[in-house]
mmCIF file with all atom_site columns, C-alpha atoms in Angstrom:
data_model
loop_
_atom_site.group_PDB
_atom_site.id
_atom_site.type_symbol
_atom_site.label_atom_id
_atom_site.label_alt_id
_atom_site.label_comp_id
_atom_site.label_asym_id
_atom_site.label_entity_id
_atom_site.label_seq_id
_atom_site.pdbx_PDB_ins_code
_atom_site.Cartn_x
_atom_site.Cartn_y
_atom_site.Cartn_z
_atom_site.occupancy
_atom_site.B_iso_or_equiv
_atom_site.pdbx_formal_charge
_atom_site.auth_seq_id
_atom_site.auth_comp_id
_atom_site.auth_asym_id
_atom_site.auth_atom_id
_atom_site.pdbx_PDB_model_num
ATOM 1   C CA . SER A 1 1   ? 112.647 128.517 96.027  1.00 75.00 ? 5   SER A CA 1
ATOM 2   C CA . ALA A 1 2   ? 109.626 128.265 93.735  1.00 83.00 ? 6   ALA A CA 1
ATOM 3   C CA . VAL A 1 3   ? 106.000 129.013 94.490  1.00 88.00 ? 7   VAL A CA 1
ATOM 4   C CA . ILE A 1 4   ? 103.554 126.815 92.630  1.00 93.00 ? 8   ILE A CA 1
ATOM 5   C CA . SER A 1 5   ? 99.906  127.595 92.057  1.00 93.00 ? 9   SER A CA 1
ATOM 6   C CA . GLN A 1 6   ? 97.825  124.616 91.030  1.00 95.00 ? 10  GLN A CA 1
ATOM 7   C CA . LYS A 1 7   ? 94.203  124.859 89.861  1.00 96.00 ? 11  LYS A CA 1
ATOM 8   C CA . PRO A 1 8   ? 91.644  123.617 90.584  1.00 96.00 ? 12  PRO A CA 1
ATOM 9   C CA . SER A 1 9   ? 92.364  122.517 94.131  1.00 93.00 ? 13  SER A CA 1
ATOM 10  C CA . ARG A 1 10  ? 89.557  119.976 93.942  1.00 94.00 ? 14  ARG A CA 1
ATOM 11  C CA . ASP A 1 11  ? 86.819  118.869 91.605  1.00 97.00 ? 15  ASP A CA 1
ATOM 12  C CA . ILE A 1 12  ? 84.089  116.292 91.320  1.00 97.00 ? 16  ILE A CA 1
ATOM 13  C CA . CYS A 1 13  ? 83.606  115.092 87.766  1.00 97.00 ? 17  CYS A CA 1
ATOM 14  C CA . GLN A 1 14  ? 81.294  112.771 85.889  1.00 97.00 ? 18  GLN A CA 1
ATOM 15  C CA . ARG A 1 15  ? 82.757  109.647 84.380  1.00 97.00 ? 19  ARG A CA 1
ATOM 16  C CA . GLY A 1 16  ? 83.569  109.969 80.700  1.00 98.00 ? 20  GLY A CA 1
ATOM 17  C CA . THR A 1 17  ? 84.447  113.648 80.950  1.00 98.00 ? 21  THR A CA 1
ATOM 18  C CA . SER A 1 18  ? 87.893  115.291 80.996  1.00 98.00 ? 22  SER A CA 1
ATOM 19  C CA . LEU A 1 19  ? 89.542  117.680 83.439  1.00 98.00 ? 23  LEU A CA 1
ATOM 20  C CA . THR A 1 20  ? 92.494  119.953 82.792  1.00 98.00 ? 24  THR A CA 1
ATOM 21  C CA . ILE A 1 21  ? 94.712  120.858 85.731  1.00 98.00 ? 25  ILE A CA 1
ATOM 22  C CA . GLN A 1 22  ? 96.935  123.917 85.558  1.00 98.00 ? 26  GLN A CA 1
ATOM 23  C CA . CYS A 1 23  ? 100.297 124.474 87.183  1.00 97.00 ? 27  CYS A CA 1
ATOM 24  C CA . GLN A 1 24  ? 101.781 127.969 87.312  1.00 97.00 ? 28  GLN A CA 1
ATOM 25  C CA . VAL A 1 25  ? 105.218 128.688 88.772  1.00 96.00 ? 29  VAL A CA 1
ATOM 26  C CA . ASP A 1 26  ? 106.397 132.104 89.901  1.00 94.00 ? 30  ASP A CA 1
ATOM 27  C CA . SER A 1 27  ? 109.782 131.701 88.223  1.00 91.00 ? 31  SER A CA 1
ATOM 28  C CA . GLN A 1 28  ? 111.279 129.891 85.265  1.00 91.00 ? 32  GLN A CA 1
ATOM 29  C CA . VAL A 1 29  ? 112.136 126.303 86.096  1.00 90.00 ? 33  VAL A CA 1
ATOM 30  C CA . THR A 1 30  ? 114.078 123.704 84.240  1.00 86.00 ? 34  THR A CA 1
ATOM 31  C CA . MET A 1 31  ? 111.972 120.708 85.080  1.00 88.00 ? 35  MET A CA 1
ATOM 32  C CA . MET A 1 32  ? 108.267 120.185 85.649  1.00 93.00 ? 36  MET A CA 1
ATOM 33  C CA . PHE A 1 33  ? 106.650 116.909 86.603  1.00 95.00 ? 37  PHE A CA 1
ATOM 34  C CA . TRP A 1 34  ? 103.197 115.515 87.194  1.00 97.00 ? 38  TRP A CA 1
ATOM 35  C CA . TYR A 1 35  ? 102.532 112.972 89.942  1.00 95.00 ? 39  TYR A CA 1
ATOM 36  C CA . ARG A 1 36  ? 99.529  110.983 91.033  1.00 95.00 ? 40  ARG A CA 1
ATOM 37  C CA . GLN A 1 37  ? 98.896  110.139 94.668  1.00 91.00 ? 41  GLN A CA 1
ATOM 38  C CA . GLN A 1 38  ? 96.248  107.497 95.122  1.00 88.00 ? 42  GLN A CA 1
ATOM 39  C CA . PRO A 1 39  ? 94.701  107.032 98.566  1.00 82.00 ? 43  PRO A CA 1
ATOM 40  C CA . GLY A 1 40  ? 97.162  105.388 100.926 1.00 77.00 ? 44  GLY A CA 1
ATOM 41  C CA . GLN A 1 41  ? 99.761  105.085 98.193  1.00 81.00 ? 45  GLN A CA 1
ATOM 42  C CA . SER A 1 42  ? 103.072 106.652 97.383  1.00 84.00 ? 46  SER A CA 1
ATOM 43  C CA . LEU A 1 43  ? 103.517 109.327 94.784  1.00 90.00 ? 47  LEU A CA 1
ATOM 44  C CA . THR A 1 44  ? 103.707 107.908 91.296  1.00 92.00 ? 48  THR A CA 1
ATOM 45  C CA . LEU A 1 45  ? 105.358 109.886 88.539  1.00 93.00 ? 49  LEU A CA 1
ATOM 46  C CA . ILE A 1 46  ? 103.079 110.249 85.528  1.00 97.00 ? 50  ILE A CA 1
ATOM 47  C CA . ALA A 1 47  ? 105.365 112.190 83.218  1.00 96.00 ? 51  ALA A CA 1
ATOM 48  C CA . THR A 1 48  ? 107.996 114.852 82.793  1.00 94.00 ? 52  THR A CA 1
ATOM 49  C CA . ALA A 1 49  ? 106.619 117.921 81.048  1.00 95.00 ? 53  ALA A CA 1
ATOM 50  C CA . ASN A 1 50  ? 109.080 119.094 78.415  1.00 91.00 ? 54  ASN A CA 1
ATOM 51  C CA . GLN A 1 51  ? 109.005 122.655 77.204  1.00 91.00 ? 55  GLN A CA 1
ATOM 52  C CA . GLY A 1 52  ? 108.348 122.824 73.511  1.00 86.00 ? 56  GLY A CA 1
ATOM 53  C CA . SER A 1 53  ? 108.126 119.068 72.949  1.00 89.00 ? 57  SER A CA 1
ATOM 54  C CA . GLU A 1 54  ? 106.084 116.046 73.894  1.00 92.00 ? 58  GLU A CA 1
ATOM 55  C CA . ALA A 1 55  ? 106.074 114.957 77.509  1.00 95.00 ? 59  ALA A CA 1
ATOM 56  C CA . THR A 1 56  ? 108.047 111.901 78.619  1.00 95.00 ? 60  THR A CA 1
ATOM 57  C CA . TYR A 1 57  ? 105.657 109.347 80.114  1.00 97.00 ? 61  TYR A CA 1
ATOM 58  C CA . GLU A 1 58  ? 106.436 106.724 82.695  1.00 94.00 ? 62  GLU A CA 1
ATOM 59  C CA . SER A 1 59  ? 105.468 103.107 82.279  1.00 94.00 ? 63  SER A CA 1
ATOM 60  C CA . GLY A 1 60  ? 101.730 102.649 82.621  1.00 95.00 ? 64  GLY A CA 1
ATOM 61  C CA . PHE A 1 61  ? 100.818 106.172 81.534  1.00 97.00 ? 65  PHE A CA 1
ATOM 62  C CA . VAL A 1 62  ? 99.992  107.221 77.981  1.00 97.00 ? 66  VAL A CA 1
ATOM 63  C CA . ILE A 1 63  ? 99.519  110.487 76.197  1.00 97.00 ? 67  ILE A CA 1
ATOM 64  C CA . ASP A 1 64  ? 95.973  109.737 75.079  1.00 97.00 ? 68  ASP A CA 1
ATOM 65  C CA . LYS A 1 65  ? 94.851  109.379 78.686  1.00 98.00 ? 69  LYS A CA 1
ATOM 66  C CA . PHE A 1 66  ? 97.037  112.107 80.219  1.00 98.00 ? 70  PHE A CA 1
ATOM 67  C CA . PRO A 1 67  ? 97.864  114.733 77.611  1.00 98.00 ? 71  PRO A CA 1
ATOM 68  C CA . ILE A 1 68  ? 100.321 117.315 78.925  1.00 97.00 ? 72  ILE A CA 1
ATOM 69  C CA . SER A 1 69  ? 101.246 120.730 77.648  1.00 96.00 ? 73  SER A CA 1
ATOM 70  C CA . ARG A 1 70  ? 104.175 122.933 78.570  1.00 96.00 ? 74  ARG A CA 1
ATOM 71  C CA . PRO A 1 71  ? 104.210 126.036 76.418  1.00 95.00 ? 75  PRO A CA 1
ATOM 72  C CA . ASN A 1 72  ? 106.876 127.848 78.437  1.00 94.00 ? 76  ASN A CA 1
ATOM 73  C CA . LEU A 1 73  ? 109.165 127.555 81.456  1.00 93.00 ? 77  LEU A CA 1
ATOM 74  C CA . THR A 1 74  ? 106.566 128.624 84.011  1.00 95.00 ? 78  THR A CA 1
ATOM 75  C CA . PHE A 1 75  ? 103.363 126.825 83.029  1.00 96.00 ? 79  PHE A CA 1
ATOM 76  C CA . SER A 1 76  ? 102.074 123.328 82.375  1.00 97.00 ? 80  SER A CA 1
ATOM 77  C CA . THR A 1 77  ? 98.737  121.545 82.151  1.00 98.00 ? 81  THR A CA 1
ATOM 78  C CA . LEU A 1 78  ? 97.733  117.946 82.734  1.00 98.00 ? 82  LEU A CA 1
ATOM 79  C CA . THR A 1 79  ? 94.461  116.648 81.322  1.00 98.00 ? 83  THR A CA 1
ATOM 80  C CA . VAL A 1 80  ? 92.821  113.538 82.707  1.00 98.00 ? 84  VAL A CA 1
ATOM 81  C CA . SER A 1 81  ? 90.763  112.254 79.788  1.00 98.00 ? 85  SER A CA 1
ATOM 82  C CA . ASN A 1 82  ? 87.687  110.052 79.640  1.00 98.00 ? 86  ASN A CA 1
ATOM 83  C CA . MET A 1 83  ? 87.670  109.747 83.403  1.00 97.00 ? 87  MET A CA 1
ATOM 84  C CA . SER A 1 84  ? 86.568  106.735 85.379  1.00 97.00 ? 88  SER A CA 1
ATOM 85  C CA . PRO A 1 85  ? 86.263  106.311 89.169  1.00 96.00 ? 89  PRO A CA 1
ATOM 86  C CA . GLU A 1 86  ? 89.715  104.700 89.165  1.00 95.00 ? 90  GLU A CA 1
ATOM 87  C CA . ASP A 1 87  ? 91.151  108.097 88.235  1.00 96.00 ? 91  ASP A CA 1
ATOM 88  C CA . SER A 1 88  ? 90.025  109.505 91.578  1.00 96.00 ? 92  SER A CA 1
ATOM 89  C CA . SER A 1 89  ? 93.253  110.661 93.121  1.00 95.00 ? 93  SER A CA 1
ATOM 90  C CA . ILE A 1 90  ? 95.360  113.651 94.044  1.00 93.00 ? 94  ILE A CA 1
ATOM 91  C CA . TYR A 1 91  ? 97.368  115.036 91.152  1.00 96.00 ? 95  TYR A CA 1
ATOM 92  C CA . LEU A 1 92  ? 100.472 117.008 92.015  1.00 95.00 ? 96  LEU A CA 1
ATOM 93  C CA . CYS A 1 93  ? 102.652 119.322 89.983  1.00 95.00 ? 97  CYS A CA 1
ATOM 94  C CA . SER A 1 94  ? 106.324 119.394 90.923  1.00 93.00 ? 98  SER A CA 1
ATOM 95  C CA . VAL A 1 95  ? 109.239 121.501 89.744  1.00 92.00 ? 99  VAL A CA 1
ATOM 96  C CA . ARG A 1 96  ? 112.979 121.548 90.121  1.00 85.00 ? 100 ARG A CA 1
ATOM 97  C CA . THR A 1 97  ? 115.112 124.553 89.380  1.00 78.00 ? 101 THR A CA 1
ATOM 98  C CA . GLY A 1 98  ? 118.129 122.498 88.418  1.00 70.00 ? 102 GLY A CA 1
ATOM 99  C CA . MET A 1 99  ? 119.862 119.192 88.749  1.00 63.00 ? 103 MET A CA 1
ATOM 100 C CA . ASN A 1 100 ? 120.457 118.039 92.310  1.00 58.00 ? 104 ASN A CA 1
ATOM 101 C CA . THR A 1 101 ? 118.106 120.628 93.723  1.00 68.00 ? 105 THR A CA 1
ATOM 102 C CA . GLU A 1 102 ? 115.078 120.078 95.846  1.00 74.00 ? 106 GLU A CA 1
ATOM 103 C CA . ALA A 1 103 ? 111.717 119.325 94.299  1.00 81.00 ? 107 ALA A CA 1
ATOM 104 C CA . PHE A 1 104 ? 108.908 121.785 95.049  1.00 86.00 ? 108 PHE A CA 1
ATOM 105 C CA . PHE A 1 105 ? 105.298 120.695 94.972  1.00 89.00 ? 109 PHE A CA 1
ATOM 106 C CA . GLY A 1 106 ? 102.003 122.366 94.344  1.00 90.00 ? 110 GLY A CA 1
ATOM 107 C CA . GLN A 1 107 ? 99.184  121.868 96.817  1.00 89.00 ? 111 GLN A CA 1
ATOM 108 C CA . GLY A 1 108 ? 97.636  119.240 94.598  1.00 92.00 ? 112 GLY A CA 1
ATOM 109 C CA . THR A 1 109 ? 94.297  118.749 92.866  1.00 95.00 ? 113 THR A CA 1
ATOM 110 C CA . ARG A 1 110 ? 91.932  116.352 94.580  1.00 93.00 ? 114 ARG A CA 1
ATOM 111 C CA . LEU A 1 111 ? 89.869  114.696 91.862  1.00 96.00 ? 115 LEU A CA 1
ATOM 112 C CA . THR A 1 112 ? 86.791  112.609 92.536  1.00 96.00 ? 116 THR A CA 1
ATOM 113 C CA . VAL A 1 113 ? 85.125  110.847 89.626  1.00 97.00 ? 117 VAL A CA 1
ATOM 114 C CA . VAL A 1 114 ? 81.547  109.754 90.111  1.00 97.00 ? 118 VAL A CA 1
ATOM 115 C CA . GLY B 2 1   ? 109.560 94.768  97.454  1.00 57.00 ? 24  GLY B CA 1
ATOM 116 C CA . GLU B 2 2   ? 109.220 98.468  97.036  1.00 66.00 ? 25  GLU B CA 1
ATOM 117 C CA . ASP B 2 3   ? 112.238 100.672 96.412  1.00 87.00 ? 26  ASP B CA 1
ATOM 118 C CA . VAL B 2 4   ? 111.528 102.876 99.422  1.00 92.00 ? 27  VAL B CA 1
ATOM 119 C CA . GLU B 2 5   ? 109.710 101.434 102.408 1.00 93.00 ? 28  GLU B CA 1
ATOM 120 C CA . GLN B 2 6   ? 108.370 103.044 105.535 1.00 94.00 ? 29  GLN B CA 1
ATOM 121 C CA . SER B 2 7   ? 105.838 102.099 108.138 1.00 90.00 ? 30  SER B CA 1
ATOM 122 C CA . LEU B 2 8   ? 102.368 103.509 107.531 1.00 90.00 ? 31  LEU B CA 1
ATOM 123 C CA . PHE B 2 9   ? 101.443 104.818 110.964 1.00 94.00 ? 32  PHE B CA 1
ATOM 124 C CA . LEU B 2 10  ? 103.077 106.247 114.065 1.00 96.00 ? 33  LEU B CA 1
ATOM 125 C CA . SER B 2 11  ? 101.266 107.514 117.132 1.00 97.00 ? 34  SER B CA 1
ATOM 126 C CA . VAL B 2 12  ? 103.020 109.577 119.807 1.00 97.00 ? 35  VAL B CA 1
ATOM 127 C CA . ARG B 2 13  ? 102.113 111.680 122.795 1.00 97.00 ? 36  ARG B CA 1
ATOM 128 C CA . GLU B 2 14  ? 102.587 115.425 122.606 1.00 97.00 ? 37  GLU B CA 1
ATOM 129 C CA . GLY B 2 15  ? 106.016 116.405 123.955 1.00 97.00 ? 38  GLY B CA 1
ATOM 130 C CA . ASP B 2 16  ? 107.599 113.033 123.206 1.00 97.00 ? 39  ASP B CA 1
ATOM 131 C CA . SER B 2 17  ? 110.071 112.406 120.423 1.00 97.00 ? 40  SER B CA 1
ATOM 132 C CA . SER B 2 18  ? 108.933 110.811 117.176 1.00 97.00 ? 41  SER B CA 1
ATOM 133 C CA . VAL B 2 19  ? 111.147 108.593 115.067 1.00 97.00 ? 42  VAL B CA 1
ATOM 134 C CA . ILE B 2 20  ? 110.061 107.761 111.544 1.00 98.00 ? 43  ILE B CA 1
ATOM 135 C CA . ASN B 2 21  ? 112.084 105.091 109.774 1.00 97.00 ? 44  ASN B CA 1
ATOM 136 C CA . CYS B 2 22  ? 112.712 104.406 106.115 1.00 96.00 ? 45  CYS B CA 1
ATOM 137 C CA . THR B 2 23  ? 114.665 101.824 104.161 1.00 96.00 ? 46  THR B CA 1
ATOM 138 C CA . TYR B 2 24  ? 115.684 102.015 100.533 1.00 93.00 ? 47  TYR B CA 1
ATOM 139 C CA . THR B 2 25  ? 117.238 99.647  98.052  1.00 90.00 ? 48  THR B CA 1
ATOM 140 C CA . ASP B 2 26  ? 119.265 101.797 95.646  1.00 84.00 ? 49  ASP B CA 1
ATOM 141 C CA . SER B 2 27  ? 122.892 101.720 96.748  1.00 81.00 ? 50  SER B CA 1
ATOM 142 C CA . SER B 2 28  ? 123.668 104.567 94.361  1.00 81.00 ? 51  SER B CA 1
ATOM 143 C CA . SER B 2 29  ? 121.282 106.959 96.103  1.00 80.00 ? 52  SER B CA 1
ATOM 144 C CA . THR B 2 30  ? 122.946 110.301 96.543  1.00 80.00 ? 53  THR B CA 1
ATOM 145 C CA . TYR B 2 31  ? 120.176 112.404 98.043  1.00 85.00 ? 54  TYR B CA 1
ATOM 146 C CA . LEU B 2 32  ? 117.639 111.350 100.646 1.00 90.00 ? 55  LEU B CA 1
ATOM 147 C CA . TYR B 2 33  ? 114.699 113.536 101.539 1.00 91.00 ? 56  TYR B CA 1
ATOM 148 C CA . TRP B 2 34  ? 111.957 113.933 104.065 1.00 95.00 ? 57  TRP B CA 1
ATOM 149 C CA . TYR B 2 35  ? 108.757 115.627 102.933 1.00 93.00 ? 58  TYR B CA 1
ATOM 150 C CA . LYS B 2 36  ? 105.745 116.594 105.030 1.00 94.00 ? 59  LYS B CA 1
ATOM 151 C CA . GLN B 2 37  ? 102.195 116.620 103.728 1.00 92.00 ? 60  GLN B CA 1
ATOM 152 C CA . GLU B 2 38  ? 99.515  118.235 105.821 1.00 90.00 ? 61  GLU B CA 1
ATOM 153 C CA . PRO B 2 39  ? 95.845  117.501 105.065 1.00 84.00 ? 62  PRO B CA 1
ATOM 154 C CA . GLY B 2 40  ? 94.747  119.120 101.818 1.00 77.00 ? 63  GLY B CA 1
ATOM 155 C CA . ALA B 2 41  ? 98.204  120.442 101.045 1.00 80.00 ? 64  ALA B CA 1
ATOM 156 C CA . GLY B 2 42  ? 101.062 119.612 98.722  1.00 83.00 ? 65  GLY B CA 1
ATOM 157 C CA . LEU B 2 43  ? 104.378 118.224 99.844  1.00 87.00 ? 66  LEU B CA 1
ATOM 158 C CA . GLN B 2 44  ? 106.763 120.415 101.778 1.00 88.00 ? 67  GLN B CA 1
ATOM 159 C CA . LEU B 2 45  ? 110.452 119.571 101.864 1.00 87.00 ? 68  LEU B CA 1
ATOM 160 C CA . LEU B 2 46  ? 111.513 119.308 105.488 1.00 91.00 ? 69  LEU B CA 1
ATOM 161 C CA . THR B 2 47  ? 115.120 118.383 105.069 1.00 91.00 ? 70  THR B CA 1
ATOM 162 C CA . TYR B 2 48  ? 117.492 116.353 102.972 1.00 88.00 ? 71  TYR B CA 1
ATOM 163 C CA . ILE B 2 49  ? 120.836 114.682 103.450 1.00 90.00 ? 72  ILE B CA 1
ATOM 164 C CA . PHE B 2 50  ? 123.641 113.816 101.086 1.00 88.00 ? 73  PHE B CA 1
ATOM 165 C CA . SER B 2 51  ? 124.714 110.196 101.060 1.00 86.00 ? 74  SER B CA 1
ATOM 166 C CA . ASN B 2 52  ? 128.200 111.081 102.277 1.00 88.00 ? 75  ASN B CA 1
ATOM 167 C CA . MET B 2 53  ? 126.748 112.379 105.540 1.00 90.00 ? 76  MET B CA 1
ATOM 168 C CA . ASP B 2 54  ? 125.488 110.295 108.422 1.00 93.00 ? 77  ASP B CA 1
ATOM 169 C CA . MET B 2 55  ? 123.632 112.938 110.383 1.00 95.00 ? 78  MET B CA 1
ATOM 170 C CA . LYS B 2 56  ? 121.989 116.289 109.873 1.00 94.00 ? 79  LYS B CA 1
ATOM 171 C CA . GLN B 2 57  ? 120.289 118.380 112.512 1.00 95.00 ? 80  GLN B CA 1
ATOM 172 C CA . ASP B 2 58  ? 117.939 121.277 111.932 1.00 92.00 ? 81  ASP B CA 1
ATOM 173 C CA . GLN B 2 59  ? 116.218 122.652 115.026 1.00 94.00 ? 82  GLN B CA 1
ATOM 174 C CA . ARG B 2 60  ? 113.822 119.917 116.220 1.00 96.00 ? 83  ARG B CA 1
ATOM 175 C CA . LEU B 2 61  ? 114.634 117.637 113.304 1.00 96.00 ? 84  LEU B CA 1
ATOM 176 C CA . THR B 2 62  ? 117.466 115.111 113.243 1.00 97.00 ? 85  THR B CA 1
ATOM 177 C CA . VAL B 2 63  ? 118.125 112.928 110.223 1.00 97.00 ? 86  VAL B CA 1
ATOM 178 C CA . LEU B 2 64  ? 120.264 109.835 110.610 1.00 97.00 ? 87  LEU B CA 1
ATOM 179 C CA . LEU B 2 65  ? 121.581 107.883 107.650 1.00 95.00 ? 88  LEU B CA 1
ATOM 180 C CA . ASN B 2 66  ? 123.065 104.412 107.809 1.00 94.00 ? 89  ASN B CA 1
ATOM 181 C CA . LYS B 2 67  ? 124.286 103.935 104.279 1.00 92.00 ? 90  LYS B CA 1
ATOM 182 C CA . LYS B 2 68  ? 125.523 100.412 104.910 1.00 92.00 ? 91  LYS B CA 1
ATOM 183 C CA . ASP B 2 69  ? 122.070 99.278  105.967 1.00 93.00 ? 92  ASP B CA 1
ATOM 184 C CA . LYS B 2 70  ? 120.303 101.707 103.596 1.00 93.00 ? 93  LYS B CA 1
ATOM 185 C CA . HIS B 2 71  ? 118.331 103.051 106.520 1.00 95.00 ? 94  HIS B CA 1
ATOM 186 C CA . LEU B 2 72  ? 117.163 106.614 107.018 1.00 96.00 ? 95  LEU B CA 1
ATOM 187 C CA . SER B 2 73  ? 115.357 108.026 110.019 1.00 97.00 ? 96  SER B CA 1
ATOM 188 C CA . LEU B 2 74  ? 113.732 111.309 110.956 1.00 97.00 ? 97  LEU B CA 1
ATOM 189 C CA . ARG B 2 75  ? 113.558 112.247 114.606 1.00 98.00 ? 98  ARG B CA 1
ATOM 190 C CA . ILE B 2 76  ? 111.237 115.048 115.697 1.00 97.00 ? 99  ILE B CA 1
ATOM 191 C CA . ALA B 2 77  ? 111.990 116.290 119.184 1.00 97.00 ? 100 ALA B CA 1
ATOM 192 C CA . ASP B 2 78  ? 109.226 117.643 121.437 1.00 97.00 ? 101 ASP B CA 1
ATOM 193 C CA . THR B 2 79  ? 106.514 116.586 118.994 1.00 98.00 ? 102 THR B CA 1
ATOM 194 C CA . GLN B 2 80  ? 103.556 118.966 118.785 1.00 97.00 ? 103 GLN B CA 1
ATOM 195 C CA . THR B 2 81  ? 100.019 118.507 117.501 1.00 95.00 ? 104 THR B CA 1
ATOM 196 C CA . GLY B 2 82  ? 100.971 120.662 114.522 1.00 94.00 ? 105 GLY B CA 1
ATOM 197 C CA . ASP B 2 83  ? 103.436 117.962 113.524 1.00 96.00 ? 106 ASP B CA 1
ATOM 198 C CA . SER B 2 84  ? 100.546 115.632 112.727 1.00 96.00 ? 107 SER B CA 1
ATOM 199 C CA . ALA B 2 85  ? 100.875 114.932 109.008 1.00 96.00 ? 108 ALA B CA 1
ATOM 200 C CA . ILE B 2 86  ? 102.075 112.357 106.532 1.00 95.00 ? 109 ILE B CA 1
ATOM 201 C CA . TYR B 2 87  ? 105.865 112.140 106.221 1.00 97.00 ? 110 TYR B CA 1
ATOM 202 C CA . PHE B 2 88  ? 107.369 110.875 102.997 1.00 95.00 ? 111 PHE B CA 1
ATOM 203 C CA . CYS B 2 89  ? 110.847 109.470 102.623 1.00 95.00 ? 112 CYS B CA 1
ATOM 204 C CA . ALA B 2 90  ? 112.364 109.834 99.146  1.00 92.00 ? 113 ALA B CA 1
ATOM 205 C CA . GLU B 2 91  ? 115.652 109.143 97.435  1.00 90.00 ? 114 GLU B CA 1
ATOM 206 C CA . SER B 2 92  ? 117.288 110.102 94.184  1.00 84.00 ? 115 SER B CA 1
ATOM 207 C CA . SER B 2 93  ? 120.403 108.893 92.482  1.00 78.00 ? 116 SER B CA 1
ATOM 208 C CA . GLY B 2 94  ? 123.132 110.971 90.939  1.00 63.00 ? 117 GLY B CA 1
ATOM 209 C CA . GLY B 2 95  ? 122.057 112.211 87.550  1.00 63.00 ? 118 GLY B CA 1
ATOM 210 C CA . SER B 2 96  ? 118.367 111.599 88.197  1.00 64.00 ? 119 SER B CA 1
ATOM 211 C CA . TYR B 2 97  ? 116.038 114.516 88.656  1.00 63.00 ? 120 TYR B CA 1
ATOM 212 C CA . ILE B 2 98  ? 113.242 112.386 89.938  1.00 77.00 ? 121 ILE B CA 1
ATOM 213 C CA . PRO B 2 99  ? 112.974 111.203 93.536  1.00 84.00 ? 122 PRO B CA 1
ATOM 214 C CA . THR B 2 100 ? 111.424 107.846 94.369  1.00 87.00 ? 123 THR B CA 1
ATOM 215 C CA . PHE B 2 101 ? 108.956 108.136 97.212  1.00 91.00 ? 124 PHE B CA 1
ATOM 216 C CA . GLY B 2 102 ? 107.872 105.808 99.963  1.00 93.00 ? 125 GLY B CA 1
ATOM 217 C CA . ARG B 2 103 ? 104.183 105.398 100.775 1.00 92.00 ? 126 ARG B CA 1
ATOM 218 C CA . GLY B 2 104 ? 104.319 107.860 103.618 1.00 94.00 ? 127 GLY B CA 1
ATOM 219 C CA . THR B 2 105 ? 104.023 107.525 107.391 1.00 96.00 ? 128 THR B CA 1
ATOM 220 C CA . SER B 2 106 ? 100.996 109.074 109.062 1.00 95.00 ? 129 SER B CA 1
ATOM 221 C CA . LEU B 2 107 ? 102.135 110.691 112.297 1.00 97.00 ? 130 LEU B CA 1
ATOM 222 C CA . ILE B 2 108 ? 99.376  111.140 114.839 1.00 96.00 ? 131 ILE B CA 1
ATOM 223 C CA . VAL B 2 109 ? 100.145 113.297 117.859 1.00 96.00 ? 132 VAL B CA 1
ATOM 224 C CA . HIS B 2 110 ? 97.733  113.046 120.758 1.00 93.00 ? 133 HIS B CA 1
ATOM 225 C CA . PRO B 2 111 ? 97.591  115.058 123.973 1.00 89.00 ? 134 PRO B CA 1
#
């Protein structure tokens, strides 16, 4: 299994500012992902964080808005840039230790933009 | 329609059984999952089933898979108030690392 620590757990931010969310795993993992969970909605994959290279973004998400870093196999950050109220959501870090293994999730970051 | 669909709410009395249903569209799905999300928490994997199985039981949890109808269900026996949470159905296909999630079913357990 993998234990994921995600920070901050919640934040209230002013529109136009940026917030960086950190995801720390207690062991090296092959795959790290960032999801968004809007109120009453399913989880939507934002991007796959690739170690040592640019993240792979899903349709509708761009690097300028959601820059992602992954400097090593245990850590990743997601930045929500130039925030607007529509970015209010829960952001979740997820990891998998290998192909066809279960996905582990962090506790999420609840972001409110005012 | 959505790739994974599930009803949004289910209300049961404490001690009764709960059955949460899910349908999916991808006939090549190889893994099907049930996750639980308690308030303010991340997602916790409850159980999963391979597509070549039709049933899996784990203590109070029973997963049934009807691959022909692309229907998955989660039965919780003797439901307790601590089972109140949102339950997500998810599926992934062979070769894909990324599950596709349903919108989640809010299970409300009342005395």
